[in-house]
mmCIF file of C-alpha atoms and ligand atoms in Angstrom:
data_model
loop_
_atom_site.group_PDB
_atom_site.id
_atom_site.type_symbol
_atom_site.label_atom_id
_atom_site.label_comp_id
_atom_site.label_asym_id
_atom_site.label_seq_id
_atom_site.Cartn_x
_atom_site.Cartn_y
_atom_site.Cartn_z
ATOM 1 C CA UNK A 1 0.000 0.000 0.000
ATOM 2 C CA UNK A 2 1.492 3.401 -1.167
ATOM 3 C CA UNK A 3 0.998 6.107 0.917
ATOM 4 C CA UNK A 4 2.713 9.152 -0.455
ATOM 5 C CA UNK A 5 2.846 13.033 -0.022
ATOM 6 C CA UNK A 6 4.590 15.663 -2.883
ATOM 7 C CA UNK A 7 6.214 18.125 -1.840
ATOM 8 C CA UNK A 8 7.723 21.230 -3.465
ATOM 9 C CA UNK A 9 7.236 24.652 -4.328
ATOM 10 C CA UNK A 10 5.489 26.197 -6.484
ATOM 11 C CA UNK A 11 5.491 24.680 -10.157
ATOM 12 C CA UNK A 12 7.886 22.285 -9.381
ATOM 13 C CA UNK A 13 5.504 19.546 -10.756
ATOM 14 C CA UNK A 14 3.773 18.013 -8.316
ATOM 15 C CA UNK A 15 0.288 17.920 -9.872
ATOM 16 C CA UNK A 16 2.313 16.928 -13.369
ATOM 17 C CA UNK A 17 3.850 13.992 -11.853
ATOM 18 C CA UNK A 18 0.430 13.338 -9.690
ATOM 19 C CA UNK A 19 -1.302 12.718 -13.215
ATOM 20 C CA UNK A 20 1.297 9.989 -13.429
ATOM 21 C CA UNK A 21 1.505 8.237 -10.292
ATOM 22 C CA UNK A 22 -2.193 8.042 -10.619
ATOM 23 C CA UNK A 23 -2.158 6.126 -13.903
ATOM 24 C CA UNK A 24 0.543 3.829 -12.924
ATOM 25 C CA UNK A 25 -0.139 3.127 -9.165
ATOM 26 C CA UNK A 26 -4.173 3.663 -9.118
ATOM 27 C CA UNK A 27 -3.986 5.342 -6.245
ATOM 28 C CA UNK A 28 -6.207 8.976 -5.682
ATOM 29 C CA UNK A 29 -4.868 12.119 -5.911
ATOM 30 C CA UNK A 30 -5.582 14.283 -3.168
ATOM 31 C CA UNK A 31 -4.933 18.220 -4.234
ATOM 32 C CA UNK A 32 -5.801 20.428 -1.447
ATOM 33 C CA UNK A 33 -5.228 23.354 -4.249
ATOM 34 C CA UNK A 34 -7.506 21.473 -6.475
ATOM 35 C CA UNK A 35 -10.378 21.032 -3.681
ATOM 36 C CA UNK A 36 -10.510 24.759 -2.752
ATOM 37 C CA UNK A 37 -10.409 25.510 -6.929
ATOM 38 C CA UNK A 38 -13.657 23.709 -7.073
ATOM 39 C CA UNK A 39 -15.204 25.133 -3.810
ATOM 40 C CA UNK A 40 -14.510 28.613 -5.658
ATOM 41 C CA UNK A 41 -15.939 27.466 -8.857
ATOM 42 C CA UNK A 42 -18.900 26.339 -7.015
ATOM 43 C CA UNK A 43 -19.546 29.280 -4.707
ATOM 44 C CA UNK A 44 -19.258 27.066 -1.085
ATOM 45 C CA UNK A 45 -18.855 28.714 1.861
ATOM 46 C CA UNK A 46 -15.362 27.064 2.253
ATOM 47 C CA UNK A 47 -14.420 28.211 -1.300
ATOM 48 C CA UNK A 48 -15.558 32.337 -0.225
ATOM 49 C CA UNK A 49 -13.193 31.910 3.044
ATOM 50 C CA UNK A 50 -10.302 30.021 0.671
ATOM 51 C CA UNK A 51 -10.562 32.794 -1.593
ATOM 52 C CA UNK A 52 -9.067 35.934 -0.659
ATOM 53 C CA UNK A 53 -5.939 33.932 0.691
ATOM 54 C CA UNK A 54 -5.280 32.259 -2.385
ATOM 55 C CA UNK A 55 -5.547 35.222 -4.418
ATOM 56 C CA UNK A 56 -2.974 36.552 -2.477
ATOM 57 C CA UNK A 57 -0.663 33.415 -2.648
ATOM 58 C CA UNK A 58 -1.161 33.286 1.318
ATOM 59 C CA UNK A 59 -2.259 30.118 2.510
ATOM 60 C CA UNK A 60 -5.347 29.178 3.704
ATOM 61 C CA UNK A 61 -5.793 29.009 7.495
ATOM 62 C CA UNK A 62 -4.598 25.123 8.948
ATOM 63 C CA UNK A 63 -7.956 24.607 10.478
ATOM 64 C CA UNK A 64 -9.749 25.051 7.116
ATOM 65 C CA UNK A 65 -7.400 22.923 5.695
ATOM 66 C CA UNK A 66 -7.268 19.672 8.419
ATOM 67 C CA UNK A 67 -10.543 18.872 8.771
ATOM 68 C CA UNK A 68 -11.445 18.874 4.900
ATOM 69 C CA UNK A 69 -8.336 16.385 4.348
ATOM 70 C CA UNK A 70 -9.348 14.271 7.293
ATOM 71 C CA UNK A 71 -12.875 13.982 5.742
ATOM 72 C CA UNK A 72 -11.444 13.533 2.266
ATOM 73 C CA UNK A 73 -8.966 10.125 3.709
ATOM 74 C CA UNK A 74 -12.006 8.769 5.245
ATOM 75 C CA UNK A 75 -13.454 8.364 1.620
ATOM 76 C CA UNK A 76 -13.509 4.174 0.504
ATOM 77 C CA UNK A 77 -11.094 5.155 -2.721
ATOM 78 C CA UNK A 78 -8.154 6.171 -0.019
ATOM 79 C CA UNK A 79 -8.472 2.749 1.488
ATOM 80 C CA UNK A 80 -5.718 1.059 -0.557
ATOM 81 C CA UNK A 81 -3.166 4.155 -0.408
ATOM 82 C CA UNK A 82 -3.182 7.862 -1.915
ATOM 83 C CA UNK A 83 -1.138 10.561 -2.575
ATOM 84 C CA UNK A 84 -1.424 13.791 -1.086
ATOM 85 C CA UNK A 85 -0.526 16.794 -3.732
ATOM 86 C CA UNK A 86 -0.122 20.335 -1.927
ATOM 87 C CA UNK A 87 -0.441 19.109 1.704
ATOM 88 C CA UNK A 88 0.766 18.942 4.365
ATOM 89 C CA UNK A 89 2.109 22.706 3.932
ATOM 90 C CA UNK A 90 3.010 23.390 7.526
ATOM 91 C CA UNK A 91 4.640 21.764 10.739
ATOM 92 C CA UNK A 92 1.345 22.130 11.734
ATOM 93 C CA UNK A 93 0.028 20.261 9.242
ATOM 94 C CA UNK A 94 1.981 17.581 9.506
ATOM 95 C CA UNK A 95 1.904 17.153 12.966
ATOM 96 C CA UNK A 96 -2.125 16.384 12.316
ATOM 97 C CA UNK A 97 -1.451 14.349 8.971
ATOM 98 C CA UNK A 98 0.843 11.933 11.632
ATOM 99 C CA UNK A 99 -1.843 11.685 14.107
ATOM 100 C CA UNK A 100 -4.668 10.813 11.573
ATOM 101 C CA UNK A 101 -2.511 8.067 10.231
ATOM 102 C CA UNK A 102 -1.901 6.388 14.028
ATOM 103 C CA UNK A 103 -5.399 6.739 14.162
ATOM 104 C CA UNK A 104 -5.880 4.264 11.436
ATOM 105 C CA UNK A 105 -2.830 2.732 12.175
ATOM 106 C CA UNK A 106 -1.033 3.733 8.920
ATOM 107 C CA UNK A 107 1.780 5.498 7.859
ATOM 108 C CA UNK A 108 3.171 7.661 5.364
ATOM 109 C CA UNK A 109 5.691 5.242 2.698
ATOM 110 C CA UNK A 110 7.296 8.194 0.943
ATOM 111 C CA UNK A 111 7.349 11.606 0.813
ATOM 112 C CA UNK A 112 8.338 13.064 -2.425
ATOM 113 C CA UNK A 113 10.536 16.181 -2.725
ATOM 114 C CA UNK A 114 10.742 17.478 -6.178
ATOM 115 C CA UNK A 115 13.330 20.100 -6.172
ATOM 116 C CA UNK A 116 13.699 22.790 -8.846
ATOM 117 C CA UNK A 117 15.797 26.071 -8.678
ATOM 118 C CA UNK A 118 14.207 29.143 -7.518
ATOM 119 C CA UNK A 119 14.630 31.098 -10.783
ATOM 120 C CA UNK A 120 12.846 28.501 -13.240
ATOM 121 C CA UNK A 121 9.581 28.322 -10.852
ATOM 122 C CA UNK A 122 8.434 31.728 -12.268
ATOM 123 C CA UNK A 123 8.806 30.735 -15.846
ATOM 124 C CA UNK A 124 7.155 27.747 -15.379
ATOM 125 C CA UNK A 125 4.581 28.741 -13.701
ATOM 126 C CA UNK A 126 3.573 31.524 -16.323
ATOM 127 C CA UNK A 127 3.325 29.126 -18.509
ATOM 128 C CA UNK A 128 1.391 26.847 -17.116
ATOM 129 C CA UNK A 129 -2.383 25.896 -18.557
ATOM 130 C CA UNK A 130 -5.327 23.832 -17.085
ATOM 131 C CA UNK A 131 -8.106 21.968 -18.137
ATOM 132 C CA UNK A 132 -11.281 22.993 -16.545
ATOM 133 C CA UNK A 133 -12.948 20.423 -16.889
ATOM 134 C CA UNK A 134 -10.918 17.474 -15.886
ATOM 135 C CA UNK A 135 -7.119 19.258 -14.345
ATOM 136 C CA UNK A 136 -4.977 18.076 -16.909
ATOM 137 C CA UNK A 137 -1.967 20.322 -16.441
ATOM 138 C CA UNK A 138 -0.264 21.617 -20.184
ATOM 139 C CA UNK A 139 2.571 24.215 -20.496
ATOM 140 C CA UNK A 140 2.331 27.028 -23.740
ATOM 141 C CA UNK A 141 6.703 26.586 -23.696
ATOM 142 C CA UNK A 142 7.324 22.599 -22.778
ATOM 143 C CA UNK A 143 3.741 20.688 -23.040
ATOM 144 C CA UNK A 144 1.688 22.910 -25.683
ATOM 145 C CA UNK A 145 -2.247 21.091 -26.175
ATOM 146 C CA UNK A 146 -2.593 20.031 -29.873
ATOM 147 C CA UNK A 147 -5.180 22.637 -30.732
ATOM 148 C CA UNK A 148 -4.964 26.157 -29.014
ATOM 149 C CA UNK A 149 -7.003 26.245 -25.882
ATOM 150 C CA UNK A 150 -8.713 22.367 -25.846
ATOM 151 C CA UNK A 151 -7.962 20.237 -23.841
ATOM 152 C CA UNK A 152 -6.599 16.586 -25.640
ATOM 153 C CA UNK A 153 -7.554 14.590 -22.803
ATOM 154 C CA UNK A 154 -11.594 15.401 -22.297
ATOM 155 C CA UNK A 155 -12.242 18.741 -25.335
ATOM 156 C CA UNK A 156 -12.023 20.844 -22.030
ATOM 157 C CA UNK A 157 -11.426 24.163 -22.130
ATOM 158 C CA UNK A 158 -7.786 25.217 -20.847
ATOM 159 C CA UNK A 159 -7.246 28.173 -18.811
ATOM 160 C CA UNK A 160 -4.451 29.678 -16.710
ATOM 161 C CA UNK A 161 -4.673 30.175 -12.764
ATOM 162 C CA UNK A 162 -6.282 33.303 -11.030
ATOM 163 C CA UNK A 163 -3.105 33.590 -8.980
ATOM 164 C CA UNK A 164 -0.481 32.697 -11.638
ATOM 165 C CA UNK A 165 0.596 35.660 -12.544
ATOM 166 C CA UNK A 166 3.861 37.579 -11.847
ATOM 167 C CA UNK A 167 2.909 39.630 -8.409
ATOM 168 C CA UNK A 168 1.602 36.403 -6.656
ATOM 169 C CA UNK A 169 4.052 33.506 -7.786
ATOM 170 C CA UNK A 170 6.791 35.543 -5.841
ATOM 171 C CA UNK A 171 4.589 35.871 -2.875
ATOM 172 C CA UNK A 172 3.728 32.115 -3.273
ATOM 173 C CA UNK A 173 7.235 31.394 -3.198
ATOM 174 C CA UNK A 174 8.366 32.952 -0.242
ATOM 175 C CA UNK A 175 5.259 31.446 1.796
ATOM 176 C CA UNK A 176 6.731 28.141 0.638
ATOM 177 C CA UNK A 177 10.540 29.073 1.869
ATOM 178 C CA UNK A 178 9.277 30.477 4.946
ATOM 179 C CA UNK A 179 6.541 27.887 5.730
ATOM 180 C CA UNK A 180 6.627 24.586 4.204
ATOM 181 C CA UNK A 181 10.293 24.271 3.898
ATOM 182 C CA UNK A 182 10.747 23.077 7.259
ATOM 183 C CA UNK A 183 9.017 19.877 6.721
ATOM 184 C CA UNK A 184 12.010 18.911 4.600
ATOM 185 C CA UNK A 185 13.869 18.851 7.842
ATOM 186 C CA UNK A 186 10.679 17.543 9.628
ATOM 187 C CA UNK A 187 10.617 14.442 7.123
ATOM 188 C CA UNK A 188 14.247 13.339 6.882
ATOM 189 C CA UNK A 189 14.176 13.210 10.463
ATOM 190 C CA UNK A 190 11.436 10.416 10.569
ATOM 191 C CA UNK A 191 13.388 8.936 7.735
ATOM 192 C CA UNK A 192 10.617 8.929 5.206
ATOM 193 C CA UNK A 193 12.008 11.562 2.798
ATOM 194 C CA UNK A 194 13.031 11.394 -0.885
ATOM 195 C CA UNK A 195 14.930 13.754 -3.112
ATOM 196 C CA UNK A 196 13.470 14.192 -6.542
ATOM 197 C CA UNK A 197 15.561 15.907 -8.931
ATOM 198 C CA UNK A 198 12.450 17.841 -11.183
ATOM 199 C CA UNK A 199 14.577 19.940 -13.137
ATOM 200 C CA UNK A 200 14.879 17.354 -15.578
ATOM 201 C CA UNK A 201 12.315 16.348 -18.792
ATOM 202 C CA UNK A 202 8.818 15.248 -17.038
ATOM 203 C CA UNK A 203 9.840 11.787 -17.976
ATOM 204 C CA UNK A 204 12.875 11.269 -16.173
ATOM 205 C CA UNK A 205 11.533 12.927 -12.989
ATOM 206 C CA UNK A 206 9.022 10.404 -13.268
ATOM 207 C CA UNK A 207 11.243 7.473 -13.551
ATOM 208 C CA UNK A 208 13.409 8.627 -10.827
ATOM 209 C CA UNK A 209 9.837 8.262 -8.761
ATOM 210 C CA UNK A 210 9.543 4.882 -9.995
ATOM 211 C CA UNK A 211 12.817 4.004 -8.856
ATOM 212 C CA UNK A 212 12.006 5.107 -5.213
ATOM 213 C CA UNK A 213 8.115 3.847 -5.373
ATOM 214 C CA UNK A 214 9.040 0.279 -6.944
ATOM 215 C CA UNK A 215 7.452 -0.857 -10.234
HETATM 216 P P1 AP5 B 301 -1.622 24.534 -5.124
HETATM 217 O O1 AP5 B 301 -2.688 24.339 -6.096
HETATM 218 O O2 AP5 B 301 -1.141 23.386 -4.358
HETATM 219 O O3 AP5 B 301 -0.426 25.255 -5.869
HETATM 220 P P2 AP5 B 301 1.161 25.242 -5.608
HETATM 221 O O4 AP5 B 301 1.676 24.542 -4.433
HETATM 222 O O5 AP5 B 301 1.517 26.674 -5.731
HETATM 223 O O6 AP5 B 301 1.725 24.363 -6.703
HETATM 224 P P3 AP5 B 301 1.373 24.446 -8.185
HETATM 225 O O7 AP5 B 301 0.105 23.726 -8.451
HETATM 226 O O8 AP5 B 301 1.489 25.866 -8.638
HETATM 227 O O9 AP5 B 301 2.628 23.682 -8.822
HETATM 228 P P4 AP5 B 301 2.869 22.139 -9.143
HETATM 229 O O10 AP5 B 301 4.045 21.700 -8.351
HETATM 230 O O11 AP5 B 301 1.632 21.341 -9.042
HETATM 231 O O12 AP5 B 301 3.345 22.276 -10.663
HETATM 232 P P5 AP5 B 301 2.700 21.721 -12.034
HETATM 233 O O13 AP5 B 301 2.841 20.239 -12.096
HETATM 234 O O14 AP5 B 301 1.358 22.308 -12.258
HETATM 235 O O15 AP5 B 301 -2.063 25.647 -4.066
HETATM 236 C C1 AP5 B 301 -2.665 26.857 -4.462
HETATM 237 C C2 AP5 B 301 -3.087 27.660 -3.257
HETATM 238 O O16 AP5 B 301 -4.072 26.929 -2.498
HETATM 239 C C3 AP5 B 301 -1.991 27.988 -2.244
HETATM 240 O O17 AP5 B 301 -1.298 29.158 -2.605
HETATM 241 C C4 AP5 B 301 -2.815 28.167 -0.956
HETATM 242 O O18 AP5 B 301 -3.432 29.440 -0.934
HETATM 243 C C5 AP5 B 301 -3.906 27.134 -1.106
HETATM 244 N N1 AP5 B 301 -3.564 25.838 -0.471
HETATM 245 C C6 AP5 B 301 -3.475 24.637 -1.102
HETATM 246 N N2 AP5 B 301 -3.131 23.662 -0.235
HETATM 247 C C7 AP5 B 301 -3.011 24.271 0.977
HETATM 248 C C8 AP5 B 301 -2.655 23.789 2.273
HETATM 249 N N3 AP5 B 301 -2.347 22.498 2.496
HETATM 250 N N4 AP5 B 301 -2.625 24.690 3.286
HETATM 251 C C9 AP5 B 301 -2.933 25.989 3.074
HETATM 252 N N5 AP5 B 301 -3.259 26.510 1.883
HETATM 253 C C10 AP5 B 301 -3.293 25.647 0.835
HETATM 254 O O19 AP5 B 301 3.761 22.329 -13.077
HETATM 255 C C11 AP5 B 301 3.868 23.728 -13.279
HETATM 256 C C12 AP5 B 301 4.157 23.984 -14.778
HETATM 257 O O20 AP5 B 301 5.437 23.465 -15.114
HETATM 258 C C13 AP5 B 301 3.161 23.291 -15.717
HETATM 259 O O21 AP5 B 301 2.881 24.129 -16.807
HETATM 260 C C14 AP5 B 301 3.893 22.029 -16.183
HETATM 261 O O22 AP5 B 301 3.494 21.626 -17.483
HETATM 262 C C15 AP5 B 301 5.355 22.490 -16.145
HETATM 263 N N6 AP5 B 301 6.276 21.404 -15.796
HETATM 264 C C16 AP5 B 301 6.079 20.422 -14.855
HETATM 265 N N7 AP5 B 301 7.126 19.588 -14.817
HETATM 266 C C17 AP5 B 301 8.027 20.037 -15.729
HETATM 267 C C18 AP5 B 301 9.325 19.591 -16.146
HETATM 268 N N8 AP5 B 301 9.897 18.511 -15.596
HETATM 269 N N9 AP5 B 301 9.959 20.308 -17.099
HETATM 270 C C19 AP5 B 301 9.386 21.420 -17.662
HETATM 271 N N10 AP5 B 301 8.160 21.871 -17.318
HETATM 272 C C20 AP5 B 301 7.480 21.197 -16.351
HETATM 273 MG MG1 MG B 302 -0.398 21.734 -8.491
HETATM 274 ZN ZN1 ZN B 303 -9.451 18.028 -19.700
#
């Protein structure tokens, strides 16, 4: 049973490697980002309150955050392993992800950090397209769709994120330095943690995965 969490800033592919893992290991993405997207796009109370931090790049408060991932584990398609994309994002957070899994006396297999340089994030990031309809992440630079603006996985329409552009990304990225880099140190200490070199093709990051996952 695979129980895995991504980590890494901004853009360094987590959701693009998620698509993946999912197809190969048939295991659930779990992308806390993704979850308040479609609270927003629905008009929920928990997608007004996500809101106005996201469109900052802040992050949302932990105890909006918790409870909705505690629900989300408790669903019968976790049951056989999944892969958290985007959380946990503080010590915090962790420290509540660790307790939920000795409640179901479970633990976390791997936790992948996919590490990318600072100065291509931005770039990335502004390039970055996705489907509305079904998340498929494209890129206008490295992963164009065939036609302009469809998505080739569903006929979707592509879009880019509210809070990818220029003024926010930075602001994202120093919320990440300042507030989820310490569970890098938090995770090699309980010995679960594995380096993922993403500033490589999408390919070969993902192979690298498969080398630490197991085929
Ligand atoms: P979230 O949606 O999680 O965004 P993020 O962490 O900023 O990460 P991204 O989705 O931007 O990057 P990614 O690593 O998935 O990169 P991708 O694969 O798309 O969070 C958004 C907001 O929600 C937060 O700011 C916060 O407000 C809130 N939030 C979410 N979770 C929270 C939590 N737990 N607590 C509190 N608040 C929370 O790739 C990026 C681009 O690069 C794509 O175009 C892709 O095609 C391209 N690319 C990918 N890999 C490669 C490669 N190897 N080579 C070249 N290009 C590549
Ligand atoms: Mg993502
Ligand atoms: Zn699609």
């Amino acid at each position: 049973m695979l129980n895995i969490v991504l980590l890494g800033p901004p853009g360094a592919g987590k959701g693009t490697q998620a698509e993946l893992i999912v197809k190969k290991y048939n295991i659930p993405q779990i992308s806390t980002g993704d979850i308040f997207r479609a609270n927003i796009k629905g008009g929920t109370e928990l997608g007004k309150k996500a809101q106005s931090y996201m469109d900052k790049g802040e992050l949302v408060p932990d105890e909006l955050v918790v409870d909705l991932v505690r629900d989300r584990l408790n669903q019968d398609d976790c049951a056989d392993g999944f892969m958290l994309d985007g959380f946990p994002r503080t010590v915090f957070q962790a420290e509540e992800l660790d307790k939920m899994m000795k409640e179901r006396n479970l633990s976390i297999t791997k936790v992948l950090n996919i590490e990318v340089e600072a100065s291509k994030l931005i770039d990335r990031i502004a390039g970055r397209r996705v489907c509305r309809s079904c998340g498929a992440t494209y890129n206008i630079n490295t992963k164009p769709t065939a036609k302009e603006g469809i998505c080739d996985v569903c006929g979707g329409e592509v879009y880019q994120r509210a809070d990818d552009n220029r003024d926010t990304v930075e602001n994202r990225i120093s919320v990440y330095n300042s507030q989820t880099a310490p569970l890098v140190e938090y995770y090699t200490k309980a010995g679960n943690l594995a380096t993922i070199n993403g500033d490589q093709p999408m390919d070969s990051v993902f192979s690298d995965i498969v080398k630490v996952l197991g085929e």
